[in-house]
Coordinates of N, CA and C and ligand atoms in Angstrom, one line a residue:
M900 N 0.8 -1.2 0.0 CA 0.0 0.0 0.0 C 0.9 1.3 0.0
T901 N 0.3 2.3 -0.5 CA 1.0 3.6 -0.6 C 1.1 4.2 0.8
G902 N 0.3 3.7 1.7 CA 0.3 4.2 3.1 C 1.7 4.4 3.7
D903 N 2.6 3.4 3.4 CA 3.9 3.5 4.0 C 4.7 4.8 3.5
L904 N 4.4 5.2 2.4 CA 5.1 6.3 1.8 C 5.0 7.6 2.7
F905 N 3.9 7.8 3.4 CA 3.8 9.0 4.1 C 3.8 8.7 5.6
D906 N 4.0 7.5 6.0 CA 3.9 7.2 7.5 C 5.0 8.0 8.2
H907 N 6.2 8.1 7.6 CA 7.3 8.8 8.3 C 7.0 10.3 8.5
L908 N 6.0 10.8 7.7 CA 5.7 12.2 7.8 C 4.5 12.4 8.8
G909 N 3.9 11.3 9.2 CA 2.8 11.4 10.1 C 1.5 11.7 9.3
V910 N 1.6 11.5 8.0 CA 0.4 11.8 7.2 C -0.4 10.5 7.0
Q911 N -1.7 10.5 7.2 CA -2.5 9.3 7.0 C -2.9 9.3 5.5
E912 N -2.4 8.3 4.8 CA -2.7 8.2 3.4 C -4.0 7.4 3.3
K913 N -4.9 7.9 2.3 CA -6.2 7.2 2.2 C -6.2 6.1 1.2
A914 N -7.0 5.1 1.4 CA -7.1 4.0 0.4 C -7.8 4.6 -0.8
A915 N -7.5 4.1 -2.0 CA -8.0 4.6 -3.3 C -9.6 4.5 -3.3
E916 N -10.2 5.7 -3.6 CA -11.6 5.7 -3.8 C -12.6 5.6 -2.6
E917 N -12.2 4.9 -1.6 CA -13.0 4.7 -0.4 C -13.2 6.0 0.3
P918 N -14.4 6.4 0.7 CA -14.5 7.6 1.5 C -13.8 7.5 2.8
V919 N -13.2 8.5 3.3 CA -12.4 8.5 4.6 C -13.3 9.3 5.6
R920 N -13.6 8.7 6.7 CA -14.4 9.3 7.7 C -13.5 10.1 8.7
L921 N -13.6 11.4 8.7 CA -12.8 12.2 9.6 C -13.3 12.2 11.0
G922 N -14.7 12.2 11.1 CA -15.4 12.3 12.3 C -16.8 12.2 12.0
E923 N -17.7 12.4 13.0 CA -19.1 12.3 12.7 C -19.6 13.4 11.8
G924 N -20.1 13.1 10.6 CA -20.6 14.1 9.7 C -19.5 14.7 8.8
A925 N -18.3 14.1 8.9 CA -17.2 14.7 8.1 C -16.5 13.6 7.3
F926 N -16.3 13.8 6.0 CA -15.8 12.8 5.1 C -14.9 13.4 4.0
I927 N -13.8 12.7 3.7 CA -13.1 13.0 2.4 C -13.6 12.0 1.4
F928 N -14.0 12.5 0.2 CA -14.3 11.6 -1.0 C -13.2 11.7 -2.0
P929 N -12.3 10.8 -1.9 CA -11.1 10.9 -2.8 C -11.5 10.9 -4.3
G930 N -11.0 11.9 -5.0 CA -11.2 11.9 -6.5 C -12.6 12.2 -6.9
M931 N -13.5 12.5 -6.1 CA -14.9 12.7 -6.5 C -15.0 13.8 -7.6
A932 N -14.1 14.8 -7.6 CA -14.2 15.9 -8.6 C -13.3 15.7 -9.8
L933 N -12.7 14.5 -9.9 CA -11.7 14.3 -11.0 C -12.3 14.5 -12.3
P934 N -13.5 13.9 -12.6 CA -14.1 14.0 -13.9 C -14.3 15.4 -14.4
Q935 N -14.6 16.3 -13.5 CA -14.9 17.7 -13.9 C -13.8 18.7 -13.5
A936 N -12.6 18.2 -13.1 CA -11.6 19.1 -12.5 C -11.2 20.2 -13.5
E937 N -11.0 19.9 -14.7 CA -10.6 20.9 -15.7 C -11.7 22.0 -15.8
A938 N -12.9 21.5 -15.9 CA -14.1 22.5 -16.0 C -14.1 23.4 -14.8
L939 N -13.9 22.8 -13.6 CA -13.9 23.6 -12.4 C -12.8 24.6 -12.4
L940 N -11.7 24.3 -12.8 CA -10.5 25.2 -12.9 C -10.8 26.3 -13.9
D941 N -11.4 26.0 -15.0 CA -11.7 27.0 -16.0 C -12.7 28.0 -15.4
A942 N -13.7 27.4 -14.7 CA -14.7 28.3 -14.1 C -14.1 29.2 -13.1
A943 N -13.2 28.6 -12.3 CA -12.5 29.4 -11.2 C -11.7 30.6 -11.9
R944 N -11.1 30.3 -13.0 CA -10.3 31.3 -13.7 C -11.2 32.4 -14.2
A945 N -12.3 32.0 -14.7 CA -13.3 33.0 -15.2 C -13.8 33.9 -14.1
I946 N -14.0 33.3 -12.9 CA -14.4 34.1 -11.7 C -13.3 35.1 -11.3
A947 N -12.1 34.6 -11.4 CA -11.0 35.5 -10.9 C -10.7 36.6 -11.9
R948 N -11.2 36.5 -13.1 CA -11.1 37.7 -14.0 C -12.1 38.8 -13.6
K949 N -13.2 38.3 -13.1 CA -14.2 39.3 -12.7 C -14.1 39.8 -11.2
A950 N -13.5 38.9 -10.4 CA -13.3 39.2 -9.0 C -11.9 38.7 -8.7
P951 N -10.9 39.6 -8.8 CA -9.5 39.2 -8.7 C -9.1 38.6 -7.3
F952 N -8.2 37.7 -7.3 CA -7.6 37.2 -6.0 C -7.0 38.3 -5.3
R953 N -7.1 38.3 -4.0 CA -6.4 39.3 -3.2 C -6.0 38.7 -1.9
H954 N -4.9 39.3 -1.3 CA -4.4 38.8 0.0 C -5.1 39.7 1.1
L955 N -6.0 39.1 1.8 CA -6.7 39.9 2.8 C -5.9 40.1 4.1
I956 N -6.2 41.2 4.8 CA -5.5 41.5 6.0 C -6.4 41.1 7.2
T957 N -5.7 40.4 8.1 CA -6.5 39.9 9.3 C -6.7 41.1 10.3
P958 N -7.7 40.9 11.2 CA -7.9 42.0 12.2 C -6.7 42.3 12.9
G959 N -5.8 41.3 13.1 CA -4.5 41.6 13.8 C -3.5 42.3 12.9
G960 N -3.8 42.6 11.6 CA -2.9 43.3 10.8 C -2.0 42.5 9.9
H961 N -2.2 41.2 9.9 CA -1.3 40.3 9.1 C -1.9 40.1 7.7
R962 N -1.0 40.1 6.7 CA -1.5 39.8 5.3 C -1.6 38.3 5.2
M963 N -2.7 37.8 4.8 CA -2.9 36.3 4.7 C -2.0 35.8 3.5
S964 N -1.4 34.6 3.7 CA -0.5 34.1 2.7 C -1.4 33.5 1.6
V965 N -2.6 33.1 1.9 CA -3.5 32.5 0.8 C -4.2 33.7 0.1
A966 N -4.3 33.6 -1.2 CA -5.0 34.6 -2.0 C -6.5 34.1 -2.1
M967 N -7.4 35.0 -2.0 CA -8.8 34.6 -2.0 C -9.7 35.4 -2.9
T968 N -10.7 34.8 -3.5 CA -11.8 35.5 -4.1 C -13.1 34.7 -3.8
A969 N -14.2 35.0 -4.5 CA -15.5 34.3 -4.1 C -16.4 34.4 -5.3
C970 N -17.5 33.6 -5.2 CA -18.6 33.7 -6.1 C -19.9 33.4 -5.3
G971 N -21.0 33.7 -5.9 CA -22.3 33.5 -5.2 C -22.8 34.7 -4.5
D972 N -23.8 34.5 -3.7 CA -24.5 35.7 -3.0 C -23.6 36.4 -2.0
W973 N -22.7 35.7 -1.5 CA -21.9 36.2 -0.4 C -20.4 35.9 -0.6
G974 N -19.5 36.9 -0.4 CA -18.1 36.6 -0.4 C -17.5 36.9 1.0
W975 N -16.4 36.4 1.3 CA -15.8 36.5 2.6 C -14.7 37.6 2.6
N976 N -14.7 38.5 3.6 CA -13.7 39.5 3.6 C -13.1 39.6 5.0
S977 N -11.9 40.2 5.0 CA -11.3 40.4 6.3 C -10.5 41.7 6.2
D978 N -10.5 42.5 7.2 CA -9.6 43.7 7.3 C -9.5 44.0 8.8
R979 N -8.9 45.2 9.1 CA -8.6 45.5 10.5 C -9.9 45.5 11.3
K980 N -11.0 45.7 10.7 CA -12.3 45.8 11.4 C -12.9 44.4 11.8
G981 N -12.4 43.4 11.1 CA -12.9 42.0 11.4 C -13.1 41.2 10.2
Y982 N -13.7 40.0 10.4 CA -14.1 39.1 9.4 C -15.6 39.2 9.1
R983 N -16.0 39.2 7.9 CA -17.4 39.2 7.6 C -17.7 38.8 6.2
Y984 N -18.9 38.4 5.9 CA -19.4 38.1 4.6 C -20.0 39.4 4.0
T985 N -19.8 39.6 2.7 CA -20.3 40.8 2.1 C -21.0 40.4 0.8
R986 N -22.0 41.2 0.4 CA -22.8 41.0 -0.8 C -22.1 41.4 -2.0
T987 N -21.1 42.3 -1.9 CA -20.4 42.9 -3.0 C -18.9 42.8 -2.8
Q988 N -18.1 43.0 -3.8 CA -16.7 43.1 -3.7 C -16.3 44.5 -3.1
P989 N -15.7 44.5 -2.0 CA -15.4 45.8 -1.3 C -14.6 46.7 -2.2
E990 N -13.7 46.2 -3.1 CA -12.9 47.0 -3.9 C -13.6 47.8 -5.0
T991 N -14.7 47.2 -5.5 CA -15.4 47.7 -6.6 C -16.9 48.0 -6.4
G992 N -17.4 47.4 -5.4 CA -18.9 47.6 -5.1 C -19.7 46.7 -6.0
E993 N -19.1 45.9 -6.9 CA -19.8 45.0 -7.8 C -20.2 43.7 -7.1
A994 N -21.3 43.1 -7.6 CA -21.7 41.8 -7.0 C -20.6 40.8 -7.3
W995 N -20.6 39.7 -6.4 CA -19.7 38.6 -6.7 C -20.2 37.8 -8.0
P996 N -19.4 37.2 -8.8 CA -19.9 36.5 -9.9 C -20.7 35.3 -9.4
P997 N -21.7 34.9 -10.2 CA -22.6 33.8 -9.8 C -21.8 32.4 -9.6
I998 N -22.4 31.5 -8.8 CA -21.8 30.2 -8.7 C -22.1 29.4 -10.0
P999 N -21.0 29.0 -10.7 CA -21.3 28.3 -12.0 C -22.0 26.9 -11.8
D1000 N -22.7 26.5 -12.8 CA -23.5 25.3 -12.7 C -22.6 24.1 -12.4
S1001 N -21.3 24.1 -13.0 CA -20.4 23.0 -12.7 C -20.1 22.8 -11.2
F1002 N -20.0 24.0 -10.5 CA -19.8 23.9 -9.1 C -21.0 23.4 -8.4
E1003 N -22.1 23.9 -8.8 CA -23.4 23.6 -8.1 C -23.7 22.1 -8.2
R1004 N -23.5 21.5 -9.4 CA -23.7 20.0 -9.5 C -22.9 19.2 -8.6
L1005 N -21.6 19.6 -8.5 CA -20.7 18.8 -7.6 C -21.0 19.0 -6.2
V1006 N -21.4 20.2 -5.8 CA -21.8 20.4 -4.4 C -23.0 19.6 -4.0
R1007 N -24.0 19.5 -4.9 CA -25.2 18.7 -4.6 C -24.8 17.2 -4.5
Q1008 N -23.9 16.7 -5.4 CA -23.5 15.3 -5.4 C -22.8 15.0 -4.1
A1009 N -21.9 15.9 -3.6 CA -21.1 15.7 -2.4 C -22.0 15.7 -1.2
T1010 N -22.9 16.7 -1.2 CA -23.8 16.8 0.0 C -24.6 15.6 0.2
M1011 N -25.1 15.0 -0.9 CA -25.9 13.8 -0.8 C -25.1 12.6 -0.3
A1012 N -23.9 12.5 -0.9 CA -23.0 11.4 -0.6 C -22.7 11.4 0.9
A1013 N -22.6 12.5 1.5 CA -22.3 12.6 2.9 C -23.5 12.5 3.8
G1014 N -24.7 12.3 3.2 CA -25.9 12.1 4.0 C -26.6 13.3 4.5
F1015 N -26.2 14.5 3.9 CA -26.9 15.8 4.3 C -28.0 16.1 3.3
S1016 N -29.0 16.9 3.7 CA -30.1 17.2 2.8 C -29.9 18.6 2.1
E1017 N -29.3 19.5 2.8 CA -29.3 20.9 2.2 C -27.9 21.2 1.7
A1018 N -27.8 21.5 0.4 CA -26.5 21.8 -0.2 C -26.2 23.3 0.1
P1019 N -24.9 23.5 0.5 CA -24.5 24.9 0.9 C -24.1 25.7 -0.4
L1020 N -25.0 26.5 -0.9 CA -24.8 27.2 -2.2 C -25.0 28.7 -2.1
Q1021 N -24.8 29.3 -0.9 CA -24.9 30.8 -0.9 C -23.6 31.4 -1.2
S1022 N -22.5 30.7 -0.9 CA -21.2 31.3 -1.1 C -20.2 30.2 -1.5
G1023 N -19.4 30.6 -2.5 CA -18.3 29.7 -3.0 C -17.0 30.5 -2.8
L1024 N -16.2 30.1 -1.9 CA -14.9 30.8 -1.7 C -13.8 30.1 -2.5
I1025 N -12.9 30.9 -3.1 CA -11.8 30.3 -3.9 C -10.5 30.7 -3.2
N1026 N -9.7 29.7 -2.8 CA -8.4 30.0 -2.2 C -7.3 29.5 -3.1
L1027 N -6.3 30.4 -3.3 CA -5.2 30.1 -4.1 C -3.9 30.0 -3.3
Y1028 N -3.3 28.8 -3.4 CA -2.0 28.5 -2.6 C -0.9 28.5 -3.6
R1029 N 0.3 29.1 -3.1 CA 1.5 28.9 -3.9 C 2.5 28.2 -2.9
P1030 N 3.7 27.9 -3.4 CA 4.6 27.2 -2.4 C 4.8 28.0 -1.2
G1031 N 4.7 27.4 0.0 CA 4.8 28.1 1.2 C 3.6 28.7 1.8
T1032 N 2.5 28.8 1.0 CA 1.2 29.3 1.5 C 0.6 28.4 2.5
R1033 N 0.1 28.9 3.6 CA -0.5 28.1 4.6 C -1.8 28.7 5.1
L1034 N -2.6 28.0 5.8 CA -3.8 28.5 6.5 C -3.7 28.0 7.9
S1035 N -3.6 29.0 8.8 CA -3.4 28.6 10.2 C -4.7 28.0 10.8
L1036 N -4.6 27.3 11.9 CA -5.7 26.6 12.5 C -6.9 27.6 12.8
H1037 N -8.0 27.2 12.3 CA -9.2 28.1 12.5 C -10.5 27.3 12.5
Q1038 N -11.6 27.9 13.0 CA -12.9 27.4 12.8 C -13.6 28.2 11.8
D1039 N -14.6 27.6 11.1 CA -15.4 28.4 10.1 C -16.7 28.7 10.9
R1040 N -16.7 29.9 11.5 CA -17.8 30.3 12.3 C -18.4 31.7 12.0
D1041 N -18.1 32.2 10.8 CA -18.7 33.5 10.4 C -20.0 33.3 9.7
E1042 N -20.5 32.0 9.6 CA -21.8 31.8 9.0 C -22.8 31.6 10.1
E1043 N -24.0 32.1 9.8 CA -25.1 31.9 10.8 C -25.6 30.4 10.7
A1044 N -25.5 29.9 9.5 CA -26.1 28.6 9.2 C -25.1 27.5 9.5
T1045 N -24.7 27.3 10.7 CA -23.7 26.2 11.0 C -24.4 24.9 11.1
D1046 N -25.7 24.8 10.8 CA -26.4 23.5 10.7 C -26.3 22.9 9.3
V1047 N -25.8 23.7 8.4 CA -25.6 23.2 7.0 C -24.1 22.9 6.8
P1048 N -23.7 21.8 6.2 CA -22.3 21.4 6.1 C -21.6 22.3 5.1
I1049 N -20.3 22.2 5.1 CA -19.4 22.9 4.2 C -18.9 21.8 3.2
V1050 N -18.8 22.2 1.9 CA -18.2 21.3 0.9 C -17.0 22.0 0.4
S1051 N -15.9 21.2 0.3 CA -14.6 21.7 0.0 C -13.9 20.9 -1.1
V1052 N -13.4 21.5 -2.1 CA -12.8 20.8 -3.3 C -11.4 21.2 -3.5
S1053 N -10.5 20.2 -3.6 CA -9.1 20.5 -3.7 C -8.7 20.2 -5.2
L1054 N -7.9 21.2 -5.7 CA -7.4 21.0 -7.1 C -6.0 21.4 -7.2
G1055 N -5.3 20.7 -8.1 CA -3.8 21.0 -8.3 C -2.9 20.3 -7.2
V1056 N -1.9 21.0 -6.9 CA -0.8 20.5 -6.0 C -1.5 20.0 -4.7
A1057 N -1.1 18.8 -4.2 CA -1.6 18.2 -3.0 C -1.2 19.0 -1.8
A1058 N -2.0 19.0 -0.8 CA -1.7 19.7 0.5 C -1.9 18.8 1.7
T1059 N -1.3 19.2 2.8 CA -1.5 18.5 4.0 C -2.5 19.2 4.8
F1060 N -3.6 18.6 5.1 CA -4.8 19.2 5.7 C -4.7 18.8 7.2
L1061 N -4.9 19.8 8.1 CA -4.8 19.6 9.5 C -6.2 19.5 10.1
W1062 N -6.5 18.5 10.8 CA -7.8 18.3 11.3 C -7.8 18.0 12.8
G1063 N -8.3 19.0 13.6 CA -8.2 18.9 15.0 C -9.5 18.5 15.7
G1064 N -9.9 19.2 16.7 CA -11.1 19.0 17.4 C -11.9 20.2 17.7
L1065 N -12.8 20.2 18.6 CA -13.7 21.4 18.9 C -13.0 22.4 19.7
T1066 N -11.8 22.1 20.3 CA -11.1 23.2 20.9 C -9.7 23.2 20.3
R1067 N -9.0 24.4 20.4 CA -7.7 24.6 19.8 C -6.7 23.6 20.3
K1068 N -6.9 23.1 21.5 CA -5.9 22.2 22.1 C -6.0 20.8 21.8
D1069 N -7.1 20.4 21.1 CA -7.3 19.0 20.8 C -6.2 18.5 19.9
P1070 N -5.9 17.2 20.0 CA -4.9 16.6 19.1 C -5.3 16.8 17.6
M1071 N -4.2 16.9 16.7 CA -4.5 17.1 15.3 C -4.0 15.9 14.5
R1072 N -4.8 15.6 13.5 CA -4.4 14.6 12.6 C -4.1 15.3 11.2
R1073 N -3.3 14.6 10.4 CA -3.0 15.1 9.1 C -3.5 14.2 8.0
F1074 N -4.1 14.9 7.0 CA -4.6 14.1 5.8 C -4.1 14.8 4.6
R1075 N -3.8 14.0 3.6 CA -3.3 14.6 2.3 C -4.6 14.8 1.4
L1076 N -4.7 16.1 0.9 CA -5.8 16.4 0.0 C -5.2 16.6 -1.4
S1077 N -5.6 15.7 -2.3 CA -5.0 15.7 -3.7 C -6.0 16.2 -4.7
H1078 N -5.5 16.5 -5.9 CA -6.3 17.0 -7.0 C -7.6 16.1 -7.1
G1079 N -8.8 16.8 -7.0 CA -10.0 16.1 -7.2 C -10.7 15.6 -5.9
D1080 N -10.0 15.7 -4.8 CA -10.6 15.3 -3.5 C -11.7 16.3 -3.1
V1081 N -12.7 15.7 -2.5 CA -13.8 16.6 -2.0 C -14.0 16.2 -0.5
V1082 N -14.1 17.3 0.3 CA -14.4 17.1 1.8 C -15.7 17.7 2.1
V1083 N -16.5 16.9 2.9 CA -17.8 17.5 3.3 C -17.7 17.4 4.8
W1084 N -18.1 18.6 5.5 CA -18.2 18.4 6.9 C -19.3 19.3 7.5
G1085 N -20.0 18.6 8.4 CA -21.2 19.2 9.0 C -21.5 18.5 10.3
G1086 N -22.8 18.7 10.7 CA -23.2 18.0 12.0 C -22.3 18.4 13.1
P1087 N -22.0 17.4 13.9 CA -21.2 17.6 15.1 C -19.7 18.0 14.8
S1088 N -19.3 17.9 13.5 CA -17.9 18.3 13.1 C -17.9 19.7 12.5
R1089 N -19.0 20.3 12.4 CA -19.0 21.6 11.6 C -18.0 22.6 12.1
L1090 N -17.8 22.6 13.5 CA -17.0 23.7 14.0 C -15.6 23.2 14.5
V1091 N -15.2 22.1 13.9 CA -13.8 21.5 14.2 C -12.7 22.5 13.7
F1092 N -11.7 22.6 14.5 CA -10.5 23.4 14.1 C -9.8 22.7 13.0
H1093 N -9.3 23.5 12.0 CA -8.6 22.9 10.9 C -7.7 23.9 10.2
G1094 N -6.8 23.4 9.4 CA -5.9 24.3 8.7 C -5.2 23.6 7.6
V1095 N -4.3 24.3 6.9 CA -3.5 23.7 5.8 C -2.0 24.0 6.1
A1096 N -1.2 23.0 6.1 CA 0.3 23.1 6.3 C 0.9 23.9 5.1
P1097 N 2.0 24.5 5.3 CA 2.7 25.2 4.2 C 2.8 24.3 2.9
L1098 N 2.3 24.9 1.8 CA 2.3 24.1 0.6 C 3.8 23.8 0.1
A1099 N 4.0 22.5 -0.2 CA 5.4 22.1 -0.6 C 5.6 22.7 -2.1
R1100 N 6.8 22.9 -2.4 CA 7.1 23.3 -3.8 C 7.0 22.0 -4.7
S1101 N 6.0 22.0 -5.6 CA 5.8 20.8 -6.4 C 5.0 21.3 -7.6
T1102 N 4.8 20.5 -8.6 CA 3.9 21.0 -9.7 C 2.9 19.9 -10.0
H1103 N 1.8 20.4 -10.6 CA 0.7 19.6 -11.0 C 0.3 20.0 -12.4
P1104 N 0.1 19.1 -13.3 CA -0.2 19.4 -14.7 C -1.3 20.4 -14.9
A1105 N -2.3 20.4 -14.0 CA -3.5 21.3 -14.2 C -3.3 22.7 -13.7
T1106 N -2.3 22.9 -12.7 CA -2.2 24.2 -12.0 C -0.8 24.7 -11.9
G1107 N 0.2 24.0 -12.4 CA 1.6 24.4 -12.2 C 1.9 24.2 -10.7
E1108 N 2.5 25.3 -10.1 CA 2.9 25.2 -8.7 C 1.8 25.4 -7.7
C1109 N 0.6 25.7 -8.2 CA -0.5 26.2 -7.3 C -1.4 25.0 -6.8
R1110 N -2.1 25.3 -5.7 CA -3.2 24.6 -5.3 C -4.4 25.5 -5.2
V1111 N -5.5 25.0 -5.7 CA -6.8 25.8 -5.7 C -7.8 25.1 -4.8
N1112 N -8.4 25.8 -3.8 CA -9.4 25.1 -3.0 C -10.7 25.9 -3.1
L1113 N -11.8 25.2 -3.3 CA -13.1 25.8 -3.4 C -13.9 25.4 -2.1
T1114 N -14.5 26.3 -1.4 CA -15.4 25.9 -0.3 C -16.7 26.6 -0.5
F1115 N -17.7 25.8 -0.2 CA -19.1 26.2 -0.4 C -19.8 26.2 1.0
R1116 N -20.6 27.3 1.2 CA -21.3 27.4 2.5 C -22.7 28.0 2.3
R1117 N -23.5 27.7 3.3 CA -24.7 28.5 3.5 C -24.4 29.5 4.6
V1118 N -24.6 30.8 4.3 CA -24.2 31.9 5.2 C -25.3 32.3 6.2
T1119 N -26.5 32.6 5.6 CA -27.6 33.2 6.4 C -28.7 32.1 6.6
R1120 N -29.5 32.4 7.5 CA -30.7 31.5 7.8 C -31.9 32.0 7.2
Ligands
MD6_1677 C1 -8.3 24.5 2.3 N1 -10.1 24.9 3.7 O1 -8.5 23.3 2.2 C2 -8.9 25.3 3.4 N2 -12.9 25.2 5.9 O2 -7.6 25.1 1.5 C3 -10.8 25.3 4.8 O3 -10.4 26.1 5.5 C4 -12.1 24.7 5.0 O4 -11.7 23.0 3.4 C5 -14.0 24.7 6.1 C6 -14.5 23.6 5.5 C7 -13.7 23.0 4.6 C8 -12.5 23.5 4.3
FE1678 FE1 -11.9 26.7 7.0

């Protein structure tokens, strides 16, 4: 098995194609997005032409290493005043581009596969990682609708995903997220602390040195 390959790094490698259960209501679906990966990346590039990637500033004054943009009814923003969802792009006042049909179909498929009834389609955030980009441990708690799961799609260079517990001090496990992997989490796992380790310098035919992550949420009730 390929598991041995990553054992020395403490990364738990997943068996091909079988869903990996992270916790109650949380799963990795390896390769679920592979058939439409190119279409998803094309759609993400089209969104980025209308709503460019930017490095947001945290309330603490740090420039985030991940570059972000969004589609759908709500985009996520951060500045010195705090984190919040906005209806429009703060830089231009324009609406966020709509969620493409290709995104919506995959989100519905993943939501059902994880056993949830409501697909999170109010907001699609797009994160762009380059070598060294990381996302520090956080909870996704700026949404009112924490009863609806989050669907997350990984494209391009593989990353190490950090998966903790409901408090910052809980032990963390590491999982590799590869091109086409889809993660769904909701229910009792919805507020689990998680993050992404610094992206290794590597290349993927679809994205070069980058990793692209799409996350879909329901924001309001
Ligand atoms: C990422 N994802 O994979 C970062 N948050 O690039 C997240 O922070 C995330 O994947 C909530 C739910 C799913 C996620
Ligand atoms: Fe998150």
